[in-house]
Coordinates of C-alpha atoms in Angstrom, one line a residue:
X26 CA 50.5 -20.0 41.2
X27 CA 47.4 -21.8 41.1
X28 CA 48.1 -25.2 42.2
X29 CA 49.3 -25.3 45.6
X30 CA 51.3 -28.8 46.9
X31 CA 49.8 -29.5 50.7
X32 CA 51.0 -32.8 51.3
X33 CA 52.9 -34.9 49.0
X34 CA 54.6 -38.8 51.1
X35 CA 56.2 -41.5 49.3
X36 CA 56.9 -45.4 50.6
X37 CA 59.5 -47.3 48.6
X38 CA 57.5 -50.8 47.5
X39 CA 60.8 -53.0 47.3
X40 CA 59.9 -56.5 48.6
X41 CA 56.4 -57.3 48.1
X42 CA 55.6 -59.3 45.0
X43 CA 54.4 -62.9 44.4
X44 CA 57.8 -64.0 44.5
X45 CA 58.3 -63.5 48.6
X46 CA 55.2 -65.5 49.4
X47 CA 51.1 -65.3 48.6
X48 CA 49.7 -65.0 45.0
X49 CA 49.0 -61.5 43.8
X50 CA 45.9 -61.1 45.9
X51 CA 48.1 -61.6 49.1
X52 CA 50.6 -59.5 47.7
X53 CA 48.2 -56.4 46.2
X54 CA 46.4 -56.6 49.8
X55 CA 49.5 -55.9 51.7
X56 CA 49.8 -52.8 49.2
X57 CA 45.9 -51.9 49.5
X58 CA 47.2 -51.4 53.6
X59 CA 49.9 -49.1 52.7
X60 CA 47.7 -46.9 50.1
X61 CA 45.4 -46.5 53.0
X62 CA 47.8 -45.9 55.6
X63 CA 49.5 -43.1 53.5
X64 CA 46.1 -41.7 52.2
X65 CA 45.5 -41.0 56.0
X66 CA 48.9 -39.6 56.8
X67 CA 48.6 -37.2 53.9
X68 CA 45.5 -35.9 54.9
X69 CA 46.1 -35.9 58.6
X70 CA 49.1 -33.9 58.0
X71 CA 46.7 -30.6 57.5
X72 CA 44.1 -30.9 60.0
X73 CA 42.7 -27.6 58.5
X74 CA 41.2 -29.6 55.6
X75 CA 38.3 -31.4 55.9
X76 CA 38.7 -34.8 54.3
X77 CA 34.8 -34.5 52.9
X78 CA 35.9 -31.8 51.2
X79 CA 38.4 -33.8 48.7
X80 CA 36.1 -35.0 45.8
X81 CA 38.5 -37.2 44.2
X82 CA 40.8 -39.7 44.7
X83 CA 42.7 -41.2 41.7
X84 CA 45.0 -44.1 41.5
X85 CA 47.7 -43.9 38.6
X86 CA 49.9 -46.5 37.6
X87 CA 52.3 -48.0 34.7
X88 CA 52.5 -51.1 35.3
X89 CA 49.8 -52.7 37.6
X90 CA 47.3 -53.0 34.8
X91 CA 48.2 -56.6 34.3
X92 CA 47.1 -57.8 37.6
X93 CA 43.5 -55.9 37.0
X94 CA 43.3 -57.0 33.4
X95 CA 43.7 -60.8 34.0
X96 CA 41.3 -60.5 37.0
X97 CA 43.6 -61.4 39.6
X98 CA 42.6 -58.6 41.5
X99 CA 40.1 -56.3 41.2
X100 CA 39.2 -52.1 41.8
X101 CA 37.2 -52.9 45.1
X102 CA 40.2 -55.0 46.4
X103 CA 41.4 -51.3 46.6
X104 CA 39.2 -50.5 49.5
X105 CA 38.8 -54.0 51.3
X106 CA 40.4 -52.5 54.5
X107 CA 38.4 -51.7 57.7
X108 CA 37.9 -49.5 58.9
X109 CA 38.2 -47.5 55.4
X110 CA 40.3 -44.9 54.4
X111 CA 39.6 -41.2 55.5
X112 CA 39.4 -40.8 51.4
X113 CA 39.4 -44.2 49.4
X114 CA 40.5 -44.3 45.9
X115 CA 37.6 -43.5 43.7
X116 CA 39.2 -43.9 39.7
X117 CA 42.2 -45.7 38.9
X118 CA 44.1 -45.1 35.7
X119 CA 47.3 -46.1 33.9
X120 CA 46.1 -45.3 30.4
X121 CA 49.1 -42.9 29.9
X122 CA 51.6 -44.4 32.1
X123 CA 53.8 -42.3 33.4
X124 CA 52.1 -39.5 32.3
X125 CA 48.1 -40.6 33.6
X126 CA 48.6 -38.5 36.8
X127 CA 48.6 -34.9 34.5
X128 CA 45.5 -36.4 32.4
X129 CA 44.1 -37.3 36.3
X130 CA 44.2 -34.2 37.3
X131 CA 43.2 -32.1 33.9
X132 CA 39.7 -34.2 33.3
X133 CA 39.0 -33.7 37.3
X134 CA 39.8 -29.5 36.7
X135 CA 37.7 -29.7 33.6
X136 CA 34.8 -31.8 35.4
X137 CA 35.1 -30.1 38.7
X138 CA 35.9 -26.7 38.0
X139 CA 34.5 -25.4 41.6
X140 CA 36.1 -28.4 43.5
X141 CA 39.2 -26.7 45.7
X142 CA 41.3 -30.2 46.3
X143 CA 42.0 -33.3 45.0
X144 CA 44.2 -36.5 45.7
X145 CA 46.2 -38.1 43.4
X146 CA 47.9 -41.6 44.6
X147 CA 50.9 -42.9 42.1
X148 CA 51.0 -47.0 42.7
X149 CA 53.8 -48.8 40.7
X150 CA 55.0 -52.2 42.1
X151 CA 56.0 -55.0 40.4
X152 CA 53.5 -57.4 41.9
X153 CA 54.4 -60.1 39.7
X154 CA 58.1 -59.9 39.7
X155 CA 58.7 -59.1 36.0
X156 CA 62.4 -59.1 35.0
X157 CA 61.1 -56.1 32.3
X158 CA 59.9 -54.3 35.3
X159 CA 63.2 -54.7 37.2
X160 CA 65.4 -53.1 34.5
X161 CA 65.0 -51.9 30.9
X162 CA 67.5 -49.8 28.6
X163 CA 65.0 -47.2 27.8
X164 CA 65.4 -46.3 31.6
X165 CA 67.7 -48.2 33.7
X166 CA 67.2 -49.7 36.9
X167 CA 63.7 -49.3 38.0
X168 CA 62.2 -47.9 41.2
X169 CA 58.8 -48.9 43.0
X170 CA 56.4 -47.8 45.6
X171 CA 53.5 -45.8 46.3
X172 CA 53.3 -41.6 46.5
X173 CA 50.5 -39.8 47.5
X174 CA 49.4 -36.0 46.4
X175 CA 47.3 -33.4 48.4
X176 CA 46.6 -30.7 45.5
X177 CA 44.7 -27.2 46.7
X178 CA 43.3 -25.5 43.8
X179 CA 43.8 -21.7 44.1
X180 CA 42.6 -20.0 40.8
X181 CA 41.4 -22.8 37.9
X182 CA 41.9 -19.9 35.5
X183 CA 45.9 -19.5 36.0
X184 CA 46.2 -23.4 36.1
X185 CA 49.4 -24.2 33.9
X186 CA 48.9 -27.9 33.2
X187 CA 49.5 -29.7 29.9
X188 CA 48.6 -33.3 28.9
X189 CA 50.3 -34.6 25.7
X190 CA 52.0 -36.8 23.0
X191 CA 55.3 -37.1 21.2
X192 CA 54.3 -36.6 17.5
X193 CA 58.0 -37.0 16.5
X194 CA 60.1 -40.5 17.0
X195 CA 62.7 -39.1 19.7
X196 CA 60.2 -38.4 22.3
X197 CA 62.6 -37.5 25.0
X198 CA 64.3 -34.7 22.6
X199 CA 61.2 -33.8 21.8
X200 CA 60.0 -33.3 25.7
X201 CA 62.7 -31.9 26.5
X202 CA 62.2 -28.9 23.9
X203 CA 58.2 -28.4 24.6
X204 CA 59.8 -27.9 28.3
X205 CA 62.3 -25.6 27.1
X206 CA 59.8 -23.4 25.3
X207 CA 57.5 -23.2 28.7
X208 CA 60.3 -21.9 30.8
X209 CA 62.3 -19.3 28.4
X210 CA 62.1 -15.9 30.3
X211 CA 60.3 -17.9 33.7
X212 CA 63.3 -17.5 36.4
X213 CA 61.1 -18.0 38.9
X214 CA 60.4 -21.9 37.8
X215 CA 62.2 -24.8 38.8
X216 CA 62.1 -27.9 36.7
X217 CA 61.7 -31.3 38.8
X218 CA 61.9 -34.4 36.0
X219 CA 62.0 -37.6 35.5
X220 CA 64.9 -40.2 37.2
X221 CA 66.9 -41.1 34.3
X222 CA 70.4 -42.9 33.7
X223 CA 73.2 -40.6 32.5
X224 CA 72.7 -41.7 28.6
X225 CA 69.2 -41.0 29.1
X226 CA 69.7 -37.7 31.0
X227 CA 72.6 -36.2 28.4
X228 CA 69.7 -35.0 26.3
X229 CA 68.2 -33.2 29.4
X230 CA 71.6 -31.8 30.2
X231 CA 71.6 -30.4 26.3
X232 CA 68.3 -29.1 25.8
X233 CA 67.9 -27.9 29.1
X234 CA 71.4 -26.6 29.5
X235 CA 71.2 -23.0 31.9
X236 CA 67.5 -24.1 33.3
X237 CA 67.0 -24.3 37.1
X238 CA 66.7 -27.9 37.8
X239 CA 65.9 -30.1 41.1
X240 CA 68.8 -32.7 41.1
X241 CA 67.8 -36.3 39.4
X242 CA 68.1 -38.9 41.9
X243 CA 68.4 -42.0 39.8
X244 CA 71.1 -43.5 41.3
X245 CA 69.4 -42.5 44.8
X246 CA 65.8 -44.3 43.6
X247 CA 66.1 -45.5 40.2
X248 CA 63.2 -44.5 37.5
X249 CA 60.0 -44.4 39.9
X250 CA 58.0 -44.2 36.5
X251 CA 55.1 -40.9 37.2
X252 CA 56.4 -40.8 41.2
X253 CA 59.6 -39.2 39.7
X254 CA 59.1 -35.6 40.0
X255 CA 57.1 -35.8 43.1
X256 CA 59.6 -38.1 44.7
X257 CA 61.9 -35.5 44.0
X258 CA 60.1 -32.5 45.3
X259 CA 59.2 -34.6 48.5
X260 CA 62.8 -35.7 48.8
X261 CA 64.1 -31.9 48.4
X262 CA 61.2 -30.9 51.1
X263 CA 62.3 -33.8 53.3
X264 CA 66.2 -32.3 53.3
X265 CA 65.1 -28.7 54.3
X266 CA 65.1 -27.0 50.6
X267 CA 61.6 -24.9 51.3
X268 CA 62.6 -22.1 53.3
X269 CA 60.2 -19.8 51.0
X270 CA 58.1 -20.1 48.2
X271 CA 59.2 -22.0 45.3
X272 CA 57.8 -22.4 41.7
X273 CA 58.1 -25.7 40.5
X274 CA 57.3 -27.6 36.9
X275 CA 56.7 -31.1 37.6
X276 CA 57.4 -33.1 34.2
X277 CA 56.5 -36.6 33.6
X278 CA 57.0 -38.5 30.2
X279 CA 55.6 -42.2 28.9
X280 CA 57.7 -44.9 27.1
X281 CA 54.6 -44.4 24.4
X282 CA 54.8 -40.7 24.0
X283 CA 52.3 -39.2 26.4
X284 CA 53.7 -36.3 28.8
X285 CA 52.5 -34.0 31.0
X286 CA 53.7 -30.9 33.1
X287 CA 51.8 -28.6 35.5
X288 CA 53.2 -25.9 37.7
X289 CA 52.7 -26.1 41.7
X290 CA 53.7 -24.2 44.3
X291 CA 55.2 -25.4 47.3
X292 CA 56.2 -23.4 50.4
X293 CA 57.2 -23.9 54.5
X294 CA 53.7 -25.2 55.1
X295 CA 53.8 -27.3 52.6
X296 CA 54.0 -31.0 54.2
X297 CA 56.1 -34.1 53.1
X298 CA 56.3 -37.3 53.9
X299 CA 59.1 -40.0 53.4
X300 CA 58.5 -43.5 55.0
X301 CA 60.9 -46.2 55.4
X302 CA 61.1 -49.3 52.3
X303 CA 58.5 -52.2 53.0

């Protein structure tokens, strides 16, 4: 396996919006804290690796483009805090929703094919307190907050990683068979999707049916947009579940279409991180 998982930490974002007090430069500066706290945590958690060597730092998101887009905030409010961050964020990208973290990572393997690691940060918060954001039938209940990933590139030429689009109107069916024709004869992979309500989920339990999959947590977390599979994979590594090595497809899809997978390995050294809600 080529991609190795190092350090993966998620913190739930549940209260802080413009709603509990501030405008959304109070309320994005209370979330630039905790992207820098978590960035450290992650990469404190293997002393081994020196931070300098981590060329990249992205920033993914669904749904914070709004704040950046009317000016409210802007990328260096990302960094304001002192002293800075062991690695501050260095792109941020929300393009492809759900799915930008698989594009992240494919244009940095493609740019920076000697690089070894790489950090990708997941933000979704619903800074403005946006009844869409809170609920929506095409996913249910929604889920927030911030997951950070410490990736170790072993061999770029066995890197399974694909970064896509729906050509077909039902997207999910369609996902859901491009995943089945990865893993037909890999019983060594374990699928880890996305969070989604049982109506939603049916088509997984059809099309998938007989697959190895990492439970789905909505009703733990809601839909955490591209956290999902992550969250899950911390939230398995949290409980215990890594007692050896483990193959694992991480899957994301978009509401528009885009999707992504890659395969990562994950073992007992493998660190994870689950903070408290804020």
């Amino acid at each position: 396996m080529s991609l190795y998982l190092r350090s993966a930490a998620f913190t739930p974002i549940e209260t802080i919006n413009i709603s509990t007090g501030g405008g959304v430069p109070d309320a994005f500066g209370k979330i630039a804290i905790i992207i820098k706290s978590q960035t450290d945590r992650v990469i404190s958690s293997v002393p081994e690796i020196d931070a300098t060597k981590i060329d990249r730092h992205f920033l993914c998101s669904t749904m914070i483009e709004l704040p950046f887009s009317s000016l409210a905030i802007r990328e260096r409010d990302l960094n304001f805090t002192k002293p800075p961050a062991k690695l501050p964020v260095t792109s941020f990208i929300n393009t492809y929703e759900c799915a930008s973290w698989g594009y992240s990572l494919r244009h940095y393997l493609k740019q920076r094919p000697d690089s070894t690691y790489i950090m990708v940060s997941i933000l979704d918060a619903n800074l403005m307190d946006l009844s869409f954001w809170r609920s929506n039938e095409n996913w249910g209940t929604s889920g927030f907050g911030l997951c950070t990933l410490l990736i170790e590139v072993r061999n770029l030429s066995l890197v399974t990683l694909t970064a896509s689009c729906a050509i077909t109107y039902n997207t999910t069916a369609e996902f859901a068979t491009v995943i089945r024709k990865m893993v037909t004869g890999r019983d060594d992979l374990t699928l880890s999707l996305p969070f989604f309500p049982e109506n939603i989920r049916q088509i997984f339990t059809r099309l998938l049916n007989g697959i190895e999959k990492l439970p789905d947590l909505h009703d733990r977390w809601g839909h955490c947009f591209g956290s999902d599979p992550w969250l899950n994979i911390i939230c398995q590594g949290v409980e215990g579940r890594f007692t050896q090595e483990e193959n694992l497809l991480a899957c994301s899809i978009a509401l528009n279409g885009y999707y992504c997978t890659t395969e990562v390995l994950v073992d007992t050294k493998s660190n994870f991180l689950l903070s408290e809600a804020v």
